[in-house]
Amino acid sequence: MKGAQNEKIKVLVVVWVIGGLITSLFFLMSKQLQQNSNQLFVASKIKNKQENSDNSVNHDELLTLVNYENSLPEN
């Protein structure tokens, strides 16, 4: 009788540990998915800001492009 009861306790402990591991894994995966979702959201906001700023012309002389194709303006 005691042997059967010990076996039941062992099985319950193993099932409890496996359930805890599965639950922990679920929470870790959902947290990772949420972080990925947040990163995509932030990236899309940055991209939208860049696209909006590309459409406007900025006449700041400190931001003048100078290279072999674009010479320095005389003024």
CSV table of N, CA and C in Angstrom, one decimal:
chain,number,residue,atom,x,y,z
A,1,MET,N,0.8,-1.2,0.0
A,1,MET,CA,0.0,0.0,0.0
A,1,MET,C,0.9,1.3,0.0
A,2,LYS,N,1.9,1.3,0.8
A,2,LYS,CA,2.8,2.4,0.9
A,2,LYS,C,3.5,2.6,-0.4
A,3,GLY,N,3.9,1.5,-1.0
A,3,GLY,CA,4.7,1.6,-2.3
A,3,GLY,C,3.8,2.2,-3.4
A,4,ALA,N,2.6,1.9,-3.5
A,4,ALA,CA,1.7,2.5,-4.5
A,4,ALA,C,1.4,4.0,-4.2
A,5,GLN,N,1.3,4.3,-2.9
A,5,GLN,CA,1.1,5.7,-2.6
A,5,GLN,C,2.4,6.5,-2.9
A,6,ASN,N,3.6,6.0,-2.7
A,6,ASN,CA,4.8,6.7,-3.0
A,6,ASN,C,4.9,6.9,-4.5
A,7,GLU,N,4.5,5.9,-5.3
A,7,GLU,CA,4.5,6.0,-6.7
A,7,GLU,C,3.6,7.1,-7.2
A,8,LYS,N,2.4,7.2,-6.6
A,8,LYS,CA,1.4,8.3,-6.9
A,8,LYS,C,2.0,9.6,-6.6
A,9,ILE,N,2.7,9.8,-5.5
A,9,ILE,CA,3.3,11.0,-5.1
A,9,ILE,C,4.4,11.4,-6.1
A,10,LYS,N,5.2,10.4,-6.5
A,10,LYS,CA,6.3,10.7,-7.5
A,10,LYS,C,5.7,11.1,-8.8
A,11,VAL,N,4.7,10.5,-9.2
A,11,VAL,CA,4.1,10.9,-10.5
A,11,VAL,C,3.5,12.3,-10.4
A,12,LEU,N,2.8,12.6,-9.3
A,12,LEU,CA,2.3,13.9,-9.1
A,12,LEU,C,3.4,15.0,-9.1
A,13,VAL,N,4.5,14.7,-8.5
A,13,VAL,CA,5.6,15.7,-8.4
A,13,VAL,C,6.2,15.9,-9.8
A,14,VAL,N,6.3,14.8,-10.6
A,14,VAL,CA,6.9,14.9,-11.9
A,14,VAL,C,5.9,15.7,-12.8
A,15,VAL,N,4.6,15.4,-12.7
A,15,VAL,CA,3.6,16.2,-13.5
A,15,VAL,C,3.6,17.6,-13.1
A,16,TRP,N,3.8,17.9,-11.8
A,16,TRP,CA,3.8,19.3,-11.3
A,16,TRP,C,5.0,20.0,-11.9
A,17,VAL,N,6.2,19.4,-11.9
A,17,VAL,CA,7.4,20.0,-12.3
A,17,VAL,C,7.3,20.3,-13.9
A,18,ILE,N,6.8,19.3,-14.6
A,18,ILE,CA,6.7,19.4,-16.0
A,18,ILE,C,5.7,20.6,-16.3
A,19,GLY,N,4.6,20.6,-15.6
A,19,GLY,CA,3.6,21.7,-15.8
A,19,GLY,C,4.3,23.1,-15.5
A,20,GLY,N,5.1,23.2,-14.5
A,20,GLY,CA,5.8,24.4,-14.2
A,20,GLY,C,6.7,24.8,-15.3
A,21,LEU,N,7.5,23.9,-15.8
A,21,LEU,CA,8.4,24.2,-16.9
A,21,LEU,C,7.6,24.6,-18.2
A,22,ILE,N,6.5,24.0,-18.5
A,22,ILE,CA,5.8,24.4,-19.6
A,22,ILE,C,5.2,25.8,-19.4
A,23,THR,N,4.7,26.1,-18.2
A,23,THR,CA,4.1,27.4,-17.9
A,23,THR,C,5.2,28.5,-18.0
A,24,SER,N,6.4,28.2,-17.5
A,24,SER,CA,7.5,29.1,-17.6
A,24,SER,C,7.9,29.4,-19.0
A,25,LEU,N,8.0,28.3,-19.8
A,25,LEU,CA,8.3,28.5,-21.2
A,25,LEU,C,7.3,29.3,-21.9
A,26,PHE,N,6.0,29.1,-21.6
A,26,PHE,CA,5.0,29.9,-22.2
A,26,PHE,C,5.2,31.4,-21.9
A,27,PHE,N,5.4,31.7,-20.7
A,27,PHE,CA,5.6,33.1,-20.3
A,27,PHE,C,6.8,33.7,-21.0
A,28,LEU,N,7.9,33.0,-21.0
A,28,LEU,CA,9.1,33.5,-21.7
A,28,LEU,C,8.9,33.8,-23.2
A,29,MET,N,8.2,32.9,-23.8
A,29,MET,CA,7.9,33.0,-25.2
A,29,MET,C,7.0,34.2,-25.5
A,30,SER,N,6.0,34.4,-24.6
A,30,SER,CA,5.0,35.5,-24.8
A,30,SER,C,5.7,36.8,-24.6
A,31,LYS,N,6.7,36.8,-23.6
A,31,LYS,CA,7.4,38.1,-23.4
A,31,LYS,C,8.3,38.4,-24.6
A,32,GLN,N,8.9,37.4,-25.1
A,32,GLN,CA,9.8,37.6,-26.3
A,32,GLN,C,9.0,38.1,-27.5
A,33,LEU,N,7.8,37.5,-27.7
A,33,LEU,CA,7.0,38.0,-28.8
A,33,LEU,C,6.5,39.4,-28.6
A,34,GLN,N,6.2,39.8,-27.3
A,34,GLN,CA,5.8,41.1,-27.0
A,34,GLN,C,7.0,42.1,-27.3
A,35,GLN,N,8.2,41.7,-27.0
A,35,GLN,CA,9.4,42.6,-27.2
A,35,GLN,C,9.6,42.8,-28.7
A,36,ASN,N,9.4,41.7,-29.5
A,36,ASN,CA,9.6,41.7,-30.9
A,36,ASN,C,8.5,42.7,-31.5
A,37,SER,N,7.3,42.6,-31.0
A,37,SER,CA,6.2,43.4,-31.5
A,37,SER,C,6.5,44.9,-31.2
A,38,ASN,N,7.0,45.1,-30.0
A,38,ASN,CA,7.3,46.5,-29.6
A,38,ASN,C,8.5,47.1,-30.5
A,39,GLN,N,9.4,46.2,-30.8
A,39,GLN,CA,10.5,46.6,-31.7
A,39,GLN,C,10.0,47.0,-33.1
A,40,LEU,N,9.1,46.1,-33.6
A,40,LEU,CA,8.6,46.4,-34.9
A,40,LEU,C,7.8,47.7,-34.9
A,41,PHE,N,7.0,47.9,-33.9
A,41,PHE,CA,6.2,49.2,-33.8
A,41,PHE,C,7.1,50.4,-33.8
A,42,VAL,N,8.2,50.4,-33.0
A,42,VAL,CA,9.1,51.5,-32.9
A,42,VAL,C,9.8,51.7,-34.2
A,43,ALA,N,10.2,50.6,-34.9
A,43,ALA,CA,10.9,50.7,-36.2
A,43,ALA,C,10.0,51.3,-37.2
A,44,SER,N,8.7,51.0,-37.2
A,44,SER,CA,7.8,51.5,-38.1
A,44,SER,C,7.5,53.0,-37.8
A,45,LYS,N,7.5,53.4,-36.6
A,45,LYS,CA,7.4,54.8,-36.2
A,45,LYS,C,8.6,55.6,-36.7
A,46,ILE,N,9.8,55.1,-36.6
A,46,ILE,CA,11.0,55.7,-37.0
A,46,ILE,C,11.0,55.8,-38.5
A,47,LYS,N,10.6,54.8,-39.2
A,47,LYS,CA,10.5,54.8,-40.7
A,47,LYS,C,9.5,55.9,-41.2
A,48,ASN,N,8.4,55.9,-40.5
A,48,ASN,CA,7.4,56.9,-40.9
A,48,ASN,C,7.9,58.4,-40.7
A,49,LYS,N,8.7,58.6,-39.6
A,49,LYS,CA,9.2,59.9,-39.4
A,49,LYS,C,10.3,60.2,-40.4
A,50,GLN,N,11.1,59.2,-40.8
A,50,GLN,CA,12.1,59.4,-41.8
A,50,GLN,C,11.4,59.7,-43.2
A,51,GLU,N,10.4,59.0,-43.5
A,51,GLU,CA,9.7,59.3,-44.8
A,51,GLU,C,9.1,60.7,-44.8
A,52,ASN,N,8.5,61.1,-43.7
A,52,ASN,CA,7.9,62.4,-43.6
A,52,ASN,C,9.0,63.5,-43.7
A,53,SER,N,10.2,63.3,-43.1
A,53,SER,CA,11.2,64.3,-43.1
A,53,SER,C,11.9,64.3,-44.5
A,54,ASP,N,11.9,63.2,-45.2
A,54,ASP,CA,12.5,63.2,-46.5
A,54,ASP,C,11.7,64.1,-47.5
A,55,ASN,N,10.4,64.2,-47.2
A,55,ASN,CA,9.6,65.0,-48.1
A,55,ASN,C,9.7,66.5,-47.9
A,56,SER,N,10.3,66.9,-46.8
A,56,SER,CA,10.5,68.4,-46.6
A,56,SER,C,11.9,68.8,-46.9
A,57,VAL,N,12.1,70.0,-47.4
A,57,VAL,CA,13.4,70.5,-47.8
A,57,VAL,C,13.9,71.3,-46.6
A,58,ASN,N,15.1,71.1,-46.2
A,58,ASN,CA,15.7,71.8,-45.1
A,58,ASN,C,16.8,72.7,-45.6
A,59,HIS,N,16.7,74.0,-45.4
A,59,HIS,CA,17.7,74.9,-45.9
A,59,HIS,C,18.7,75.3,-44.9
A,60,ASP,N,19.1,74.5,-44.0
A,60,ASP,CA,20.0,74.8,-43.0
A,60,ASP,C,21.4,74.6,-43.6
A,61,GLU,N,22.2,75.7,-43.5
A,61,GLU,CA,23.5,75.7,-44.2
A,61,GLU,C,24.5,74.7,-43.5
A,62,LEU,N,24.2,74.4,-42.2
A,62,LEU,CA,25.1,73.4,-41.6
A,62,LEU,C,24.8,72.0,-42.1
A,63,LEU,N,23.7,71.8,-42.8
A,63,LEU,CA,23.4,70.5,-43.3
A,63,LEU,C,23.6,70.4,-44.8
A,64,THR,N,24.5,71.2,-45.4
A,64,THR,CA,24.7,71.2,-46.8
A,64,THR,C,25.6,70.0,-47.2
A,65,LEU,N,25.2,69.3,-48.2
A,65,LEU,CA,26.0,68.1,-48.6
A,65,LEU,C,27.1,68.6,-49.5
A,66,VAL,N,28.3,68.2,-49.2
A,66,VAL,CA,29.5,68.6,-50.0
A,66,VAL,C,30.3,67.3,-50.2
A,67,ASN,N,30.4,67.0,-51.5
A,67,ASN,CA,31.3,65.8,-51.9
A,67,ASN,C,31.7,66.1,-53.3
A,68,TYR,N,32.3,65.0,-54.0
A,68,TYR,CA,32.8,65.2,-55.3
A,68,TYR,C,31.7,65.6,-56.3
A,69,GLU,N,30.5,65.3,-56.1
A,69,GLU,CA,29.4,65.6,-57.0
A,69,GLU,C,28.8,67.0,-56.6
A,70,ASN,N,28.8,67.4,-55.4
A,70,ASN,CA,28.2,68.6,-54.9
A,70,ASN,C,29.3,69.5,-54.3
A,71,SER,N,29.6,70.6,-55.0
A,71,SER,CA,30.6,71.5,-54.5
A,71,SER,C,30.1,72.4,-53.4
A,72,LEU,N,31.0,73.0,-52.7
A,72,LEU,CA,30.6,74.0,-51.6
A,72,LEU,C,30.0,75.2,-52.3
A,73,PRO,N,28.8,75.7,-51.9
A,73,PRO,CA,28.3,76.9,-52.4
A,73,PRO,C,29.2,78.1,-52.0
A,74,GLU,N,29.2,79.1,-52.9
A,74,GLU,CA,30.1,80.2,-52.7
A,74,GLU,C,29.6,81.1,-51.6
A,75,ASN,N,28.3,81.1,-51.3
A,75,ASN,CA,27.8,82.0,-50.2
A,75,ASN,C,27.9,81.2,-48.9
